[in-house]
CSV table of N, CA and C in Angstrom, one decimal:
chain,number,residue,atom,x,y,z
A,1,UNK,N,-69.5,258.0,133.6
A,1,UNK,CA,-68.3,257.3,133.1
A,1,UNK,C,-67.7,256.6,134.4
A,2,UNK,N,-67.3,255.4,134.3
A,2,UNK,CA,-67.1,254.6,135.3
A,2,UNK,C,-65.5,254.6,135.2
A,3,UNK,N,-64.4,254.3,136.6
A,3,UNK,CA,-63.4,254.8,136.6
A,3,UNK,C,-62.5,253.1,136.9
A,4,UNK,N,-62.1,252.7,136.2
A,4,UNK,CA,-61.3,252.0,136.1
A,4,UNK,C,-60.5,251.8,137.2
A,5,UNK,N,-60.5,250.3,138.3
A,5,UNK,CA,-59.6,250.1,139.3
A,5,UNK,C,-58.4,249.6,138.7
A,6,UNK,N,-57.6,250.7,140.0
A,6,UNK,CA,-55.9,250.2,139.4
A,6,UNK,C,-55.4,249.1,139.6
A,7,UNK,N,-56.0,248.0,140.8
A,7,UNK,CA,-55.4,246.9,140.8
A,7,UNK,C,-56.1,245.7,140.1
A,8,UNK,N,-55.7,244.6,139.9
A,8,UNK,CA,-56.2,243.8,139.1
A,8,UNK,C,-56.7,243.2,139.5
A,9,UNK,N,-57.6,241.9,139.3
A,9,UNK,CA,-58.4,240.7,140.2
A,9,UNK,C,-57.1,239.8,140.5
A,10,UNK,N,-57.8,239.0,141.5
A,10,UNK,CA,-56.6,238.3,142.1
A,10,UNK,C,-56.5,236.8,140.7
A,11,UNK,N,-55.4,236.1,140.9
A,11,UNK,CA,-55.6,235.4,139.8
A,11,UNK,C,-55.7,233.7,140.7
A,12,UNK,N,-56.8,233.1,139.8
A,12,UNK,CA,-57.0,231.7,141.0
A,12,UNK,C,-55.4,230.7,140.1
A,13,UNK,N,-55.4,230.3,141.3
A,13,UNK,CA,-53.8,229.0,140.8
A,13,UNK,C,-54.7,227.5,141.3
A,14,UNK,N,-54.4,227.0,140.3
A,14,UNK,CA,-55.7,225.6,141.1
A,14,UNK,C,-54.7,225.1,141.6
A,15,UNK,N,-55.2,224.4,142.5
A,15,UNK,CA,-54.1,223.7,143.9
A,15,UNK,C,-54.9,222.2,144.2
A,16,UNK,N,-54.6,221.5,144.9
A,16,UNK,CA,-55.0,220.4,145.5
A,16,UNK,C,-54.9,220.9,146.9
A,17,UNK,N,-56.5,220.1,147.4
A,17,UNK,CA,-57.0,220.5,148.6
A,17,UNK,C,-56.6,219.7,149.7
A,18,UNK,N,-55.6,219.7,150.3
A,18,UNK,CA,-55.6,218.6,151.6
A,18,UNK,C,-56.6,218.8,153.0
A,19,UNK,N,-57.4,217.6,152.8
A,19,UNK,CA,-58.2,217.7,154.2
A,19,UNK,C,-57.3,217.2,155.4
A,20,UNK,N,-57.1,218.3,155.7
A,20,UNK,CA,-56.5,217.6,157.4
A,20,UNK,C,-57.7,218.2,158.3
A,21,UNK,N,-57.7,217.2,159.6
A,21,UNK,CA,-59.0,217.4,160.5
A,21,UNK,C,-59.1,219.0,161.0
A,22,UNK,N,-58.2,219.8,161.0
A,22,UNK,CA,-58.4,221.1,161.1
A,22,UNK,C,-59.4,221.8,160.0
A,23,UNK,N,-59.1,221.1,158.9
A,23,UNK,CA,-59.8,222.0,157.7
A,23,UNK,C,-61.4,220.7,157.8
A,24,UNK,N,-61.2,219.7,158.3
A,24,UNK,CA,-62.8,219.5,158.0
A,24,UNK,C,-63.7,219.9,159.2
A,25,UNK,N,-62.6,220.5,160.7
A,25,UNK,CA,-63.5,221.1,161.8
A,25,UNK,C,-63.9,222.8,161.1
A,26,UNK,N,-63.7,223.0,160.5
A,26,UNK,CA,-63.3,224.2,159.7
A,26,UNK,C,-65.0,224.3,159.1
A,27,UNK,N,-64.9,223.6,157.9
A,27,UNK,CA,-65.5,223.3,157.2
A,27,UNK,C,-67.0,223.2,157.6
A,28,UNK,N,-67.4,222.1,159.0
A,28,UNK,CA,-68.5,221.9,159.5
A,28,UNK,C,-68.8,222.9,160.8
A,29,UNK,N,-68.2,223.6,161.1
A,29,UNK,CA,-68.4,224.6,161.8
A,29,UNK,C,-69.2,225.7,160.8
A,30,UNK,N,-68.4,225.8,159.7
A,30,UNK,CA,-69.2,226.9,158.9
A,30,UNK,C,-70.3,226.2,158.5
A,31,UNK,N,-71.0,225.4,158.6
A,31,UNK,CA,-72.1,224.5,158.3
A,31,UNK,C,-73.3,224.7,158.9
A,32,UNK,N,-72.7,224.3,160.2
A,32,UNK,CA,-73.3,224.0,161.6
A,32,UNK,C,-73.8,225.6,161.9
A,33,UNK,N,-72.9,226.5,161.6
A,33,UNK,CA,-72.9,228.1,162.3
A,33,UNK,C,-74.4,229.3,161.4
A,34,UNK,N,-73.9,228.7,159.8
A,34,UNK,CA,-74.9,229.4,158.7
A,34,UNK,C,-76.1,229.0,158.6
A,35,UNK,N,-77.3,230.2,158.8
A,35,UNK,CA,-78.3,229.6,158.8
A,35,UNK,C,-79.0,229.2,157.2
A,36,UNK,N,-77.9,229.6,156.3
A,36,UNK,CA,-78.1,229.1,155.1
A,36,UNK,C,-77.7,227.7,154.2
A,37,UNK,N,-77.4,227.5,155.7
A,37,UNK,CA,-76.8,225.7,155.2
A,37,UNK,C,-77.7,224.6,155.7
A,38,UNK,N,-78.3,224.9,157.0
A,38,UNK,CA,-78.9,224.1,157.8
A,38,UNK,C,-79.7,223.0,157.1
A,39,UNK,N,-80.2,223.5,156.2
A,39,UNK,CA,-81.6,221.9,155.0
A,39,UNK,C,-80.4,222.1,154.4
A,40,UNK,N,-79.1,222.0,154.3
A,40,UNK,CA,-78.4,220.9,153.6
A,40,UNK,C,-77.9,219.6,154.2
A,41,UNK,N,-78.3,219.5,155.6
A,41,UNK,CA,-77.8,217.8,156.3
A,41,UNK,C,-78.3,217.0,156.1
A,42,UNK,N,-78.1,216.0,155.4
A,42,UNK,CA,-78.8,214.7,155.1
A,42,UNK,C,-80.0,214.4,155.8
A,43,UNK,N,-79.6,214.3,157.5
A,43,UNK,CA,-79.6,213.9,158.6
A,43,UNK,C,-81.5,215.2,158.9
A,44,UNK,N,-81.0,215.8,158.2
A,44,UNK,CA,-82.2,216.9,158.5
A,44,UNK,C,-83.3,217.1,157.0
A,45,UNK,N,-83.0,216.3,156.2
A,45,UNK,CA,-83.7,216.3,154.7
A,45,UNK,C,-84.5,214.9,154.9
A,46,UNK,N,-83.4,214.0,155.6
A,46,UNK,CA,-83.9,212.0,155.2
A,46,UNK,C,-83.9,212.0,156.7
A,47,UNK,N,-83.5,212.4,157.5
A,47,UNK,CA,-83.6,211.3,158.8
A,47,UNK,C,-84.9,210.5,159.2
A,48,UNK,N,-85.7,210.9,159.0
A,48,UNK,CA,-87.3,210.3,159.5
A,48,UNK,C,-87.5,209.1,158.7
A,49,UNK,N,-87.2,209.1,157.3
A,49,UNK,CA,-87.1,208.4,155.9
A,49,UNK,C,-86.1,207.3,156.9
A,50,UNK,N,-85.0,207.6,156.7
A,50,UNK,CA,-83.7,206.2,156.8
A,50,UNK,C,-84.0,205.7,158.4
A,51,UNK,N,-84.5,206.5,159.2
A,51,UNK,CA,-85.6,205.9,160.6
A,51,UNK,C,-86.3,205.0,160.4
A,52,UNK,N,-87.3,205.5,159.3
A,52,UNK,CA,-87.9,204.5,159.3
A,52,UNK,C,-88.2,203.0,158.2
A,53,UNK,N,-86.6,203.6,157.3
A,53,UNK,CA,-86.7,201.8,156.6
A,53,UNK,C,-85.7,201.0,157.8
A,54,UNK,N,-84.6,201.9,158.7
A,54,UNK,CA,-83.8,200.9,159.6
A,54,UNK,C,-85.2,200.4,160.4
A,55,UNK,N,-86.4,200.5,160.8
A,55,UNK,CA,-87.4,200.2,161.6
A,55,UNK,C,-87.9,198.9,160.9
A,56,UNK,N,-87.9,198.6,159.6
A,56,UNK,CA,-88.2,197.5,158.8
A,56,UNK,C,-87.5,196.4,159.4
A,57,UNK,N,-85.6,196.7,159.9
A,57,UNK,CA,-85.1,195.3,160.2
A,57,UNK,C,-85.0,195.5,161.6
A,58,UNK,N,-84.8,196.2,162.2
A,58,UNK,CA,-83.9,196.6,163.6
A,58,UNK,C,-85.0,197.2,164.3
A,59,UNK,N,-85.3,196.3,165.8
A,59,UNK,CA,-86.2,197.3,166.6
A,59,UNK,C,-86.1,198.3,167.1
A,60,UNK,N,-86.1,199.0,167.0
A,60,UNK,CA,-85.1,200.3,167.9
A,60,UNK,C,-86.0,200.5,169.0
A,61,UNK,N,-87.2,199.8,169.5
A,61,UNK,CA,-87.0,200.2,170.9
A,61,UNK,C,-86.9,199.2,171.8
A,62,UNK,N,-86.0,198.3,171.1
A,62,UNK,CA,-85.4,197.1,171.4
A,62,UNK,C,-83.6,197.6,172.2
A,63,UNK,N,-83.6,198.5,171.8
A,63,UNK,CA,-82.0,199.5,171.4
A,63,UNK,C,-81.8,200.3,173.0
A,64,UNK,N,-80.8,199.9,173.7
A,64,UNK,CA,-81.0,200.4,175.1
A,64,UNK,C,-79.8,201.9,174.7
A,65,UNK,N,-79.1,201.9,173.9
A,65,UNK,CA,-78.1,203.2,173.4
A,65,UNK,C,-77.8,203.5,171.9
A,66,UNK,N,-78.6,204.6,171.6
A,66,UNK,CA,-78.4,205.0,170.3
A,66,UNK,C,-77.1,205.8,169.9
A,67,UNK,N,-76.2,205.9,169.3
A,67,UNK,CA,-75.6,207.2,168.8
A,67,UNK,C,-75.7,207.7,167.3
A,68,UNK,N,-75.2,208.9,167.7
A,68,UNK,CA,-75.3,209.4,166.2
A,68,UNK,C,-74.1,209.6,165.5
A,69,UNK,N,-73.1,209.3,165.1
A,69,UNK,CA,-72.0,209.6,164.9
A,69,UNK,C,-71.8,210.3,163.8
A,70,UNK,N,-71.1,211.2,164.4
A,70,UNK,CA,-71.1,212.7,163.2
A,70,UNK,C,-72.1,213.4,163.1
A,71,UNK,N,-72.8,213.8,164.5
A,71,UNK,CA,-74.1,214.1,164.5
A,71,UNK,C,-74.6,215.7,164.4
A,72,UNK,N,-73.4,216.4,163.9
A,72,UNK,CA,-74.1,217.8,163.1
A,72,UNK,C,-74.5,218.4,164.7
A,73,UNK,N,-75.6,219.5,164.1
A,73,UNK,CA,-76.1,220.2,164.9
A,73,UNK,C,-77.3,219.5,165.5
A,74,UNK,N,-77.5,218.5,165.3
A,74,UNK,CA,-78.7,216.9,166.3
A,74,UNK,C,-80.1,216.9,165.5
A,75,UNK,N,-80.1,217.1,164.1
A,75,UNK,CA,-81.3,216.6,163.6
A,75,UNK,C,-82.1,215.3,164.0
A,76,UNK,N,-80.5,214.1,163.4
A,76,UNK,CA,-81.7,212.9,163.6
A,76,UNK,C,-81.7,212.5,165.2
A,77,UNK,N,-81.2,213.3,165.9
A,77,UNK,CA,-80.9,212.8,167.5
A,77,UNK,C,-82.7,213.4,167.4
A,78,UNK,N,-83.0,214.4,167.1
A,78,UNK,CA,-84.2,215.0,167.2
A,78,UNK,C,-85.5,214.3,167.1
A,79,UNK,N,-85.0,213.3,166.2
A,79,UNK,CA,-86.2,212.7,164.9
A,79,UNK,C,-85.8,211.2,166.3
A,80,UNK,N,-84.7,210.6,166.7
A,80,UNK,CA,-84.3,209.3,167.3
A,80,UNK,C,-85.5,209.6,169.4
A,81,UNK,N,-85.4,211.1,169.2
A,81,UNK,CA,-85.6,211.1,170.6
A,81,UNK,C,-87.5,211.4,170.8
A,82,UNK,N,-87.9,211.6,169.2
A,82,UNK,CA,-89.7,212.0,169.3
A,82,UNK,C,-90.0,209.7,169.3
A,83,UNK,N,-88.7,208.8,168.8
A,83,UNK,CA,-89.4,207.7,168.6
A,83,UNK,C,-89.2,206.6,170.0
A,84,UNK,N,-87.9,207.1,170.6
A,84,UNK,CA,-87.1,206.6,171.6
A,84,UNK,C,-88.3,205.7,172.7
A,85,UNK,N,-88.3,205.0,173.6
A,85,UNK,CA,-88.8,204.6,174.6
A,85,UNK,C,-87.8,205.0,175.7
A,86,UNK,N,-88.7,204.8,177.0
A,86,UNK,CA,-88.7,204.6,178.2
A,86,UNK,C,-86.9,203.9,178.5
A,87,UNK,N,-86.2,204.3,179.1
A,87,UNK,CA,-85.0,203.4,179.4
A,87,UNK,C,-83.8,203.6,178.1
A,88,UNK,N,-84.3,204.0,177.4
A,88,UNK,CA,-83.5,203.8,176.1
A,88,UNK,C,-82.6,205.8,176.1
A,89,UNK,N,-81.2,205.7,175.9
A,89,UNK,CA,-80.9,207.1,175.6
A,89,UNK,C,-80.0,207.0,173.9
A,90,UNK,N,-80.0,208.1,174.1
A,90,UNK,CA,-79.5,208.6,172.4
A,90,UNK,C,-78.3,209.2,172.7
A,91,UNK,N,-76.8,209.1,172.0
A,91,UNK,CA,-76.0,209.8,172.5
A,91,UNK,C,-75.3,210.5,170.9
A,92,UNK,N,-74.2,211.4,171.0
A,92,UNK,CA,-74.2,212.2,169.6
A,92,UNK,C,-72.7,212.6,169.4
A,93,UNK,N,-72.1,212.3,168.6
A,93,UNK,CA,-70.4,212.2,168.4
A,93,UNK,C,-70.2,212.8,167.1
A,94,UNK,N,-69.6,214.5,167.6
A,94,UNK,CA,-68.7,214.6,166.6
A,94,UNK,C,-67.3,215.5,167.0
A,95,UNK,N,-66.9,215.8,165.5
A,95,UNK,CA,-65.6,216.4,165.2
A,95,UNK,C,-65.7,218.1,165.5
A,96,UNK,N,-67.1,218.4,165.4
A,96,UNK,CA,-67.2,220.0,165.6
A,96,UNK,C,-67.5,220.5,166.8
A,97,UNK,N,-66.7,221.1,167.6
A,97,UNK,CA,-67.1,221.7,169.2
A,97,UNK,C,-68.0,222.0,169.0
A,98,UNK,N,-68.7,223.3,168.1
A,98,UNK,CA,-69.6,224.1,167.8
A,98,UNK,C,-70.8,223.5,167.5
A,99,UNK,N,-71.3,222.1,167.5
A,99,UNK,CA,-71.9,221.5,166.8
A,99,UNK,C,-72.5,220.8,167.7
A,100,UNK,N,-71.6,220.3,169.0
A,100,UNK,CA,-71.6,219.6,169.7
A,100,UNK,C,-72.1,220.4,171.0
A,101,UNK,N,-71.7,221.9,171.3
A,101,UNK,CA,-72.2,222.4,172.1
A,101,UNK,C,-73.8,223.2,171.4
A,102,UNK,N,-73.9,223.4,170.4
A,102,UNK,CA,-75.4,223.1,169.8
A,102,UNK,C,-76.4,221.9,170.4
A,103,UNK,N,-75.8,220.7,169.9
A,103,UNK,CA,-76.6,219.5,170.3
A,103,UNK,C,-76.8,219.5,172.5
A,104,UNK,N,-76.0,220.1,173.0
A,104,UNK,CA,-76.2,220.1,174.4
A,104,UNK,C,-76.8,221.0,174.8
A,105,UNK,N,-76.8,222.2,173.8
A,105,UNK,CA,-78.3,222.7,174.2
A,105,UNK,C,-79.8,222.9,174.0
A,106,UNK,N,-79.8,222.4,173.0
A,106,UNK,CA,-81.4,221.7,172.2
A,106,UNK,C,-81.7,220.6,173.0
A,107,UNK,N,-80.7,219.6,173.5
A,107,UNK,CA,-81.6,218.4,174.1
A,107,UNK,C,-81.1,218.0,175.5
A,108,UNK,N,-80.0,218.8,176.3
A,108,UNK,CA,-80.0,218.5,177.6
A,108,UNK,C,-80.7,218.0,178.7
A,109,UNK,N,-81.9,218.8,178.4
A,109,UNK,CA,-83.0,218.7,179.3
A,109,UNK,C,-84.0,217.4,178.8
A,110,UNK,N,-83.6,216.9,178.0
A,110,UNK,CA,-84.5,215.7,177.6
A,110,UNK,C,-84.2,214.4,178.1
A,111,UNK,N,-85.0,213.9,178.7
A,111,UNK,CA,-84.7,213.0,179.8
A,111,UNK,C,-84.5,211.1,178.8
A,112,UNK,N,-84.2,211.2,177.4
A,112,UNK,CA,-83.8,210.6,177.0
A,112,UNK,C,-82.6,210.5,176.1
A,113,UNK,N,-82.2,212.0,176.5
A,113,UNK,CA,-80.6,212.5,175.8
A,113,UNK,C,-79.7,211.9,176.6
A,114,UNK,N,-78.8,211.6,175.7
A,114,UNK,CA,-77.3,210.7,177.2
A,114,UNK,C,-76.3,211.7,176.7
A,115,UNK,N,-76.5,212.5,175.8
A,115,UNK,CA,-75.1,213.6,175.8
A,115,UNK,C,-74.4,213.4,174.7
A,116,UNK,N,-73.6,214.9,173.9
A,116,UNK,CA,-72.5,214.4,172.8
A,116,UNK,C,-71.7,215.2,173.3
A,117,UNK,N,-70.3,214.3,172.7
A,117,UNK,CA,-69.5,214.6,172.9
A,117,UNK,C,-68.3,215.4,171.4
A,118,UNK,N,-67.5,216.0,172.2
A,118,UNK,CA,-67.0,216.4,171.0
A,118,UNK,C,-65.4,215.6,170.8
A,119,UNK,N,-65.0,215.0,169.5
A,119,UNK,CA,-63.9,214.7,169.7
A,119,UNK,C,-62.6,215.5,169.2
A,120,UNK,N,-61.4,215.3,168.7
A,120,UNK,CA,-60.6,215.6,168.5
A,120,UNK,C,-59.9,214.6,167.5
A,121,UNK,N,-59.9,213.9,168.3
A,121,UNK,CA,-59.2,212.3,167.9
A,121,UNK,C,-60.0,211.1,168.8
A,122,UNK,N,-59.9,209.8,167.8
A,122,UNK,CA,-60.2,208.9,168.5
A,122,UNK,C,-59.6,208.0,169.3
A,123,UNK,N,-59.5,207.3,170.3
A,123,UNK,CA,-61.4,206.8,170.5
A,123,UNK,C,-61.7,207.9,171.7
A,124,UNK,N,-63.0,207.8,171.3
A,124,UNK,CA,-63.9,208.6,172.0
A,124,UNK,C,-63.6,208.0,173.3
A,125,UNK,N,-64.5,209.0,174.7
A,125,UNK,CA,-64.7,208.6,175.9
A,125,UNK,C,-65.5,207.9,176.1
A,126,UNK,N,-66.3,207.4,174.8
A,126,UNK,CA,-67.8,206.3,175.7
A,126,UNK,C,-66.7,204.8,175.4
A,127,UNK,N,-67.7,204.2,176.7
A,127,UNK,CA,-67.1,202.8,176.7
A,127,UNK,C,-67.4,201.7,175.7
A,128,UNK,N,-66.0,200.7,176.1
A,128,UNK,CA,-66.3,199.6,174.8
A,128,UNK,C,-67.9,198.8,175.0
A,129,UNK,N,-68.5,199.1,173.9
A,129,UNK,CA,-69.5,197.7,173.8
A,129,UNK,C,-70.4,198.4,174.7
A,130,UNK,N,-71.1,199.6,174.5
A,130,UNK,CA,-71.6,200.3,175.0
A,130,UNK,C,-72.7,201.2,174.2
A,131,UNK,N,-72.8,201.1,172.9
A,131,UNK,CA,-74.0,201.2,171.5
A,131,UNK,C,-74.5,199.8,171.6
A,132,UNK,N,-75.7,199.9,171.0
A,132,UNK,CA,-76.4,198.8,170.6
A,132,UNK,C,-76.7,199.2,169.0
A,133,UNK,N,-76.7,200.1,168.7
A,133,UNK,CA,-76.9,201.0,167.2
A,133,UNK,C,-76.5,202.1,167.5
A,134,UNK,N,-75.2,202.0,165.7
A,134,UNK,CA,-74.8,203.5,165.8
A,134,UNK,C,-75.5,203.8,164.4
A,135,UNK,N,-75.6,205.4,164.0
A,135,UNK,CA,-76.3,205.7,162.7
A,135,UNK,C,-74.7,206.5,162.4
A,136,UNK,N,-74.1,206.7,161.1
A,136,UNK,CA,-73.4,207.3,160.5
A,136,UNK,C,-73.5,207.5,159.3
A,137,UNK,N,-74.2,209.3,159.1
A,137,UNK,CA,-74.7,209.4,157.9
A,137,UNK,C,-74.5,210.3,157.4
A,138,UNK,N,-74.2,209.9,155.9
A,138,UNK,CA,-73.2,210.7,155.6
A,138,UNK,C,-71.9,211.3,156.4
A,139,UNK,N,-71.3,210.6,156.7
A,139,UNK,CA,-69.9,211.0,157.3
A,139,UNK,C,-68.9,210.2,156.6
A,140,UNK,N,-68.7,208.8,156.1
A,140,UNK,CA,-67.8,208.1,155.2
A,140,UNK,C,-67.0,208.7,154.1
A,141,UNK,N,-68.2,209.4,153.4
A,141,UNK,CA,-67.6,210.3,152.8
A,141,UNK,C,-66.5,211.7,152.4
A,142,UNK,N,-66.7,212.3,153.5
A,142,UNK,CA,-66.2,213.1,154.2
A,142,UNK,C,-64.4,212.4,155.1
A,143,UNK,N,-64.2,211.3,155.0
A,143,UNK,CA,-62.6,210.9,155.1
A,143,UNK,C,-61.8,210.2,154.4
A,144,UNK,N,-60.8,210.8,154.9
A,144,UNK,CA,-59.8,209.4,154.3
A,144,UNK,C,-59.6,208.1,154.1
A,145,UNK,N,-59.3,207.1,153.7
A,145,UNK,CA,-59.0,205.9,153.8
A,145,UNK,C,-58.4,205.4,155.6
A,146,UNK,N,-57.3,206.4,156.0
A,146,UNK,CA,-56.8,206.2,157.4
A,146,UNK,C,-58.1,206.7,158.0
A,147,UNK,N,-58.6,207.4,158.0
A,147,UNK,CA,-60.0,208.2,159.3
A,147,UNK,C,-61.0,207.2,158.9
A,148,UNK,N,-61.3,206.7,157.6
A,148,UNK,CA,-62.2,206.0,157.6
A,148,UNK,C,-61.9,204.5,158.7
A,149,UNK,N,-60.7,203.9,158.5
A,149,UNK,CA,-60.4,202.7,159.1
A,149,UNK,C,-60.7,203.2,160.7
A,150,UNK,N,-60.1,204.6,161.0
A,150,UNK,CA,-59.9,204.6,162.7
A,150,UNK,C,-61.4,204.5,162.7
A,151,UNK,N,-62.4,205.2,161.8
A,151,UNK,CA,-64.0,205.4,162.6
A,151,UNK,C,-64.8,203.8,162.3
A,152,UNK,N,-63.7,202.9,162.0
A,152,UNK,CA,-64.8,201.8,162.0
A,152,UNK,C,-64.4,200.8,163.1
A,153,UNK,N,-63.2,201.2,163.5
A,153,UNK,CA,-62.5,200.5,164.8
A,153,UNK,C,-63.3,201.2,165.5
A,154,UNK,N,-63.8,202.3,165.5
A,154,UNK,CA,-64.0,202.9,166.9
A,154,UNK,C,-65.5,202.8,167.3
A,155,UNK,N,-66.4,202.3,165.8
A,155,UNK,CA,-67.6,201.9,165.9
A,155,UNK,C,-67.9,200.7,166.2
A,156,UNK,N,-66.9,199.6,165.6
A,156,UNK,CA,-67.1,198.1,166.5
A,156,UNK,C,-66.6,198.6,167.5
A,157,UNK,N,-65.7,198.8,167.9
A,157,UNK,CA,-65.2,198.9,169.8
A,157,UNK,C,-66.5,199.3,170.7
A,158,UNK,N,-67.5,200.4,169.9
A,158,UNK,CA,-68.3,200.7,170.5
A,158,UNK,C,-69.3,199.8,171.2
A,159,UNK,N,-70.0,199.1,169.6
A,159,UNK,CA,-70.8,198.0,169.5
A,159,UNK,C,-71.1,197.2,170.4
A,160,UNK,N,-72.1,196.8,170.8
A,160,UNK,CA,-72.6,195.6,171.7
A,160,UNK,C,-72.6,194.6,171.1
A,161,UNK,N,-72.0,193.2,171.3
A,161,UNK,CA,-72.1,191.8,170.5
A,161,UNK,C,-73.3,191.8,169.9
A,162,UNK,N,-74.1,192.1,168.6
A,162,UNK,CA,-74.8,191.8,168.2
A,162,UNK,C,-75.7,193.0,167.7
A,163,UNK,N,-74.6,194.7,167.7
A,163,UNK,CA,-75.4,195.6,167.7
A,163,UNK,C,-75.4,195.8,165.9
A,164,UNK,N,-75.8,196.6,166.0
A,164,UNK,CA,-76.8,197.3,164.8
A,164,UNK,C,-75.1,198.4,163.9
A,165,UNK,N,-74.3,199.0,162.5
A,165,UNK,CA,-74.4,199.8,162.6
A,165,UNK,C,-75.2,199.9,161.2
A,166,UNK,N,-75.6,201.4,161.1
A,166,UNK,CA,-76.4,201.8,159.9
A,166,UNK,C,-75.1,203.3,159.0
A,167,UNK,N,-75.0,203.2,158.1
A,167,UNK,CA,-74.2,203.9,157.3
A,167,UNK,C,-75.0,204.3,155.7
A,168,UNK,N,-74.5,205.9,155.6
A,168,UNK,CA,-75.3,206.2,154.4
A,168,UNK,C,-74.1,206.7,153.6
A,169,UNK,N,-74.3,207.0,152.4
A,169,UNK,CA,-73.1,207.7,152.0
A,169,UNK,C,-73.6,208.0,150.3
A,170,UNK,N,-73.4,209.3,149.0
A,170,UNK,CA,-74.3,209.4,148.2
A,170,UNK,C,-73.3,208.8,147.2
A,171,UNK,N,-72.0,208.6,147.7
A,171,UNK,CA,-70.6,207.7,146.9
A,171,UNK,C,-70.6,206.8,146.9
A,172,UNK,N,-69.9,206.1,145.9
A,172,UNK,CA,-69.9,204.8,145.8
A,172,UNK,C,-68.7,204.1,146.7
């Protein structure tokens, strides 16, 4: 005979969820940290794939600075640095400390890594006009209208007259 608990289940109240950047560093830390999430990054399912249709228009080892922006735990930096040439570095920008001290230790030592950085807020510390191609995948979706505008200022600022960006997103 099984004994009946005295207290009750908790009862759910549906709420509306406000993302502020604390809850989406929140969110991709527990991402970035579980090894049960990892084949869920786009970036780590398609990146070879969306490498290689941007290879159809854009030379990329034409590309003297790659970044990754919103670059997870460094899948496609992984997949950017087996295709990279000579002279050319890859660099990797996100919102997650934990993600970002990930990516500096997988590819430090790779003599075609230029480093990620972690942000907080933008703009970043790399200089204007300083990408030649940025990749941002699946990350659009993931902001606001305001975060969305600051991360496109902050990717033309990046940009070199004439650079490349590439954007994925599974929304419309």
């Amino acid at each position: 005979m099984s004994k009946k608990s005295s207290h009750s289940p908790a009862e759910y109240a549906e709420h509306n969820v406000v993302w502020t950047p604390e809850h989406v560093s929140r969110l991709w830390h527990y991402y970035s940290q579980n090894s049960a999430t990892q084949g869920l990054y786009f970036s780590y399912q398609a990146g070879k794939a969306v490498l290689s249709q941007v290879q159809q228009s854009v030379k990329l080892r034409n590309t003297r600075n790659v970044m990754d922006y919103g670059c997870g735990p460094g899948y496609l930096i992984a997949e950017l640095l087996k295709i990279s040439s000579h002279g050319q570095k890859c660099f990797g920008l996100d919102f997650s400390q934990e993600s970002v001290a990930e990516v500096e230790q997988k590819y430090s030592s790779h003599e075609r890594y230029g480093g990620a950085v972690w942000v907080k807020e933008l703009p970043s510390p790399f200089q204007d006009s300083s990408m030649d191609l940025v990749f941002a995948l699946e990350v659009v979706e993931h902001l606001s209208d305001d975060q969305l505008q600051e991360m496109m200022k902050e990717v033309y600022r990046l940009l070199t007259p004439g650079g490349y960006i590439v954007i994925t997103t599974p929304n419309r």
